[in-house]
Coordinates of N, CA and C in Angstrom, one line a residue:
M23 N 23.8 -34.5 106.9 CA 25.0 -35.1 105.9 C 24.8 -34.3 104.8
N24 N 25.5 -33.9 103.9 CA 25.5 -33.3 102.7 C 25.8 -34.3 101.6
T25 N 24.8 -34.7 100.9 CA 24.7 -35.8 99.8 C 25.4 -35.2 98.3
D26 N 25.5 -33.9 98.3 CA 26.4 -33.4 97.3 C 27.9 -33.2 97.5
Q27 N 28.4 -33.8 98.6 CA 29.8 -33.5 98.5 C 30.6 -34.7 97.9
N28 N 31.8 -34.1 97.6 CA 32.8 -35.0 96.9 C 33.1 -36.5 97.7
F29 N 32.8 -37.6 97.1 CA 33.2 -38.7 98.0 C 34.4 -39.3 97.7
D30 N 35.3 -38.6 96.7 CA 36.6 -39.4 96.2 C 37.3 -39.8 97.5
D31 N 37.4 -39.1 98.6 CA 38.2 -39.7 99.8 C 37.5 -40.1 101.1
N32 N 36.3 -41.0 100.6 CA 35.2 -41.4 101.7 C 36.0 -42.6 102.3
P33 N 36.0 -42.7 103.5 CA 36.3 -44.0 104.3 C 35.3 -45.0 104.2
I34 N 34.1 -45.0 103.7 CA 33.4 -46.1 103.5 C 33.8 -46.5 102.1
Q35 N 33.9 -45.7 101.0 CA 34.3 -46.2 100.0 C 35.6 -47.0 99.9
H36 N 36.2 -46.5 100.7 CA 38.0 -47.3 100.7 C 37.5 -48.6 101.4
A37 N 36.8 -48.7 102.4 CA 36.5 -50.0 103.1 C 35.7 -51.1 102.1
V38 N 34.7 -50.6 101.2 CA 34.0 -51.0 100.2 C 34.8 -51.7 99.2
R39 N 36.0 -51.2 98.9 CA 36.9 -51.3 98.0 C 37.5 -52.4 98.2
A40 N 38.2 -52.2 99.5 CA 39.0 -53.2 100.4 C 38.5 -54.6 100.1
A41 N 37.0 -54.6 100.6 CA 36.1 -55.8 101.0 C 36.1 -56.3 99.4
L42 N 35.7 -55.4 98.4 CA 35.5 -55.9 97.0 C 36.8 -56.8 96.4
D43 N 38.2 -56.0 96.7 CA 39.2 -56.4 96.3 C 39.3 -58.0 97.1
A44 N 38.8 -58.2 98.3 CA 39.3 -59.3 99.1 C 38.3 -60.6 98.3
L45 N 37.2 -59.9 98.1 CA 35.8 -61.1 97.4 C 36.5 -61.5 96.0
W46 N 37.1 -60.6 95.1 CA 37.7 -61.1 93.7 C 38.8 -62.1 94.0
E47 N 39.7 -61.8 94.9 CA 40.6 -62.8 95.3 C 40.1 -64.1 95.7
T48 N 39.0 -64.1 96.4 CA 38.4 -65.3 96.6 C 37.7 -66.0 95.4
L49 N 37.3 -65.6 94.3 CA 36.9 -66.0 93.3 C 37.8 -66.8 92.5
E50 N 39.2 -66.5 92.6 CA 40.1 -67.0 92.1 C 39.9 -67.2 90.4
G51 N 39.7 -66.3 90.0 CA 39.5 -65.9 88.5 C 38.3 -66.3 88.1
D52 N 37.4 -66.9 88.7 CA 36.0 -66.9 88.2 C 35.4 -65.7 87.9
Q53 N 34.2 -65.5 86.9 CA 33.7 -64.4 86.8 C 32.3 -64.5 87.5
P54 N 32.0 -63.5 88.3 CA 30.9 -63.4 89.2 C 29.5 -63.2 88.4
N55 N 28.6 -63.8 88.4 CA 27.1 -63.2 87.5 C 26.4 -62.6 88.4
N56 N 26.5 -62.1 89.6 CA 25.3 -61.5 90.5 C 26.2 -60.7 91.5
L57 N 27.1 -60.0 91.1 CA 28.2 -59.3 92.2 C 27.4 -58.3 92.6
Y58 N 26.4 -57.6 91.6 CA 25.6 -56.4 92.3 C 25.0 -56.8 93.5
E59 N 24.3 -58.0 93.1 CA 23.2 -58.5 94.0 C 23.9 -58.8 95.4
L60 N 24.9 -59.6 95.3 CA 25.5 -60.1 96.5 C 26.4 -58.9 97.2
V61 N 26.9 -58.1 96.8 CA 27.3 -56.9 97.6 C 26.4 -55.8 98.1
I62 N 25.0 -55.8 97.5 CA 23.8 -55.3 98.1 C 23.5 -55.6 99.0
A63 N 23.4 -57.0 99.1 CA 22.8 -57.9 100.0 C 23.8 -57.8 101.7
Q64 N 25.0 -57.8 101.2 CA 25.9 -57.7 102.1 C 26.0 -56.5 103.1
I65 N 25.9 -55.4 102.4 CA 25.7 -53.9 102.9 C 24.4 -53.5 103.5
E66 N 23.3 -54.1 102.7 CA 21.9 -53.7 103.4 C 21.7 -54.1 104.9
R67 N 22.3 -55.5 105.3 CA 21.6 -55.7 106.4 C 22.4 -54.8 107.8
P68 N 23.9 -54.7 107.6 CA 24.5 -53.8 108.8 C 23.8 -52.2 108.5
L69 N 23.5 -51.8 107.2 CA 22.9 -50.5 107.2 C 21.8 -50.4 107.9
L70 N 21.0 -51.5 107.6 CA 19.5 -51.2 108.3 C 19.7 -51.7 110.0
E71 N 20.4 -52.6 110.3 CA 20.7 -52.9 111.8 C 21.3 -51.4 112.3
T72 N 22.3 -50.7 111.7 CA 22.7 -49.3 112.3 C 21.6 -48.6 112.3
A73 N 20.8 -48.1 111.2 CA 19.9 -47.0 111.1 C 18.9 -47.6 112.3
M74 N 18.5 -48.5 112.3 CA 17.5 -48.9 113.6 C 18.0 -48.6 115.0
A75 N 19.3 -49.1 115.2 CA 19.7 -48.6 116.6 C 20.3 -47.4 116.5
R76 N 20.4 -46.5 115.8 CA 20.7 -45.3 116.2 C 19.3 -44.5 116.1
C77 N 18.2 -44.9 115.7 CA 17.0 -44.4 115.6 C 16.0 -45.1 116.8
E78 N 16.8 -45.8 117.8 CA 16.0 -46.2 118.7 C 14.9 -47.4 118.4
N79 N 15.0 -47.9 117.2 CA 14.2 -49.0 116.7 C 13.0 -48.4 116.2
N80 N 13.2 -47.0 115.9 CA 11.9 -46.2 115.3 C 11.8 -46.2 114.2
Q81 N 10.9 -47.2 113.4 CA 10.8 -47.2 112.0 C 10.7 -46.4 111.1
S82 N 9.9 -45.3 111.6 CA 9.6 -43.9 110.9 C 10.7 -43.1 110.7
R83 N 11.6 -43.0 112.0 CA 12.7 -42.3 111.9 C 14.0 -42.8 111.1
A84 N 13.9 -44.0 111.2 CA 14.9 -44.8 110.5 C 14.6 -44.7 109.0
A85 N 13.3 -45.1 108.7 CA 13.1 -44.8 107.0 C 13.4 -43.4 106.9
E86 N 13.1 -42.1 107.4 CA 13.4 -41.0 107.0 C 14.9 -40.8 106.8
C87 N 15.6 -41.4 108.1 CA 17.1 -41.2 107.9 C 17.8 -42.2 106.7
L88 N 17.2 -43.0 106.1 CA 17.5 -44.0 105.2 C 17.2 -43.3 103.8
G89 N 16.2 -42.2 104.0 CA 15.5 -41.7 102.6 C 14.5 -42.8 101.9
I90 N 13.7 -43.8 102.4 CA 13.4 -44.7 102.1 C 11.6 -44.5 102.8
N91 N 10.7 -45.1 102.2 CA 9.2 -45.1 102.9 C 9.3 -46.1 103.8
R92 N 8.4 -46.1 105.1 CA 8.5 -47.3 106.3 C 8.0 -48.3 105.7
S93 N 7.0 -48.6 104.5 CA 7.0 -49.7 104.1 C 8.0 -50.4 103.5
T94 N 8.9 -49.7 102.8 CA 9.9 -50.3 102.3 C 10.8 -50.9 103.0
L95 N 11.2 -49.9 104.3 CA 11.9 -50.3 105.3 C 11.5 -51.7 105.9
R96 N 10.1 -51.6 106.5 CA 9.6 -52.9 107.1 C 9.8 -54.2 106.0
K97 N 9.7 -54.2 104.9 CA 10.0 -55.2 103.7 C 11.3 -55.8 103.9
K98 N 12.3 -54.4 103.8 CA 13.7 -55.0 104.2 C 14.2 -55.5 105.2
L99 N 13.3 -54.9 106.4 CA 13.8 -55.6 107.7 C 13.2 -57.1 107.8
K100 N 11.9 -57.3 107.3 CA 11.4 -58.6 107.1 C 12.4 -59.7 106.3
I101 N 13.1 -59.2 105.3 CA 13.8 -59.9 104.2 C 14.9 -60.4 105.1
H102 N 15.4 -59.4 105.8 CA 16.8 -59.8 106.8 C 16.8 -60.3 108.1
H103 N 15.2 -60.6 108.5 CA 15.0 -61.0 109.7 C 15.3 -60.4 110.8
L104 N 15.1 -58.9 110.8 CA 15.5 -57.9 111.6 C 14.0 -57.3 112.3
L105 N 12.9 -57.7 112.1 CA 11.9 -57.3 112.9 C 11.9 -57.7 114.3
E106 N 11.4 -56.8 115.2 CA 11.3 -57.3 116.5 C 10.2 -58.4 116.6
G107 N 10.4 -59.4 117.4 CA 9.7 -60.8 117.2 C 9.8 -61.6 116.3
D108 N 10.7 -61.5 115.4 CA 11.0 -62.3 114.4 C 12.0 -63.4 114.8
A109 N 11.5 -64.8 114.7 CA 11.9 -65.7 115.2 C 13.7 -66.1 114.9
A110 N 13.9 -65.7 113.6 CA 15.3 -65.9 113.1 C 16.3 -64.6 113.8
L111 N 15.9 -63.8 114.6 CA 16.8 -62.8 115.1 C 17.8 -63.3 115.7

């Protein structure tokens, strides 16, 4: 995937915008104070799940695909209870 491409008409961005619009509606006028953290937490788990599945649970390959180092991937997998053998799976 070319990361230099123009993302103005990206289907992922459209889906995220629609989800954010729905989130703002549920806030009923309240001002969020942790929106960035909330959104990243919601996106990160399915991103990790998908990367691990596509890389056949090979953490080195998944980390490379995501552009992060393997220790960072392991930390994020642990945070989201996605490590194999994790009781919270």
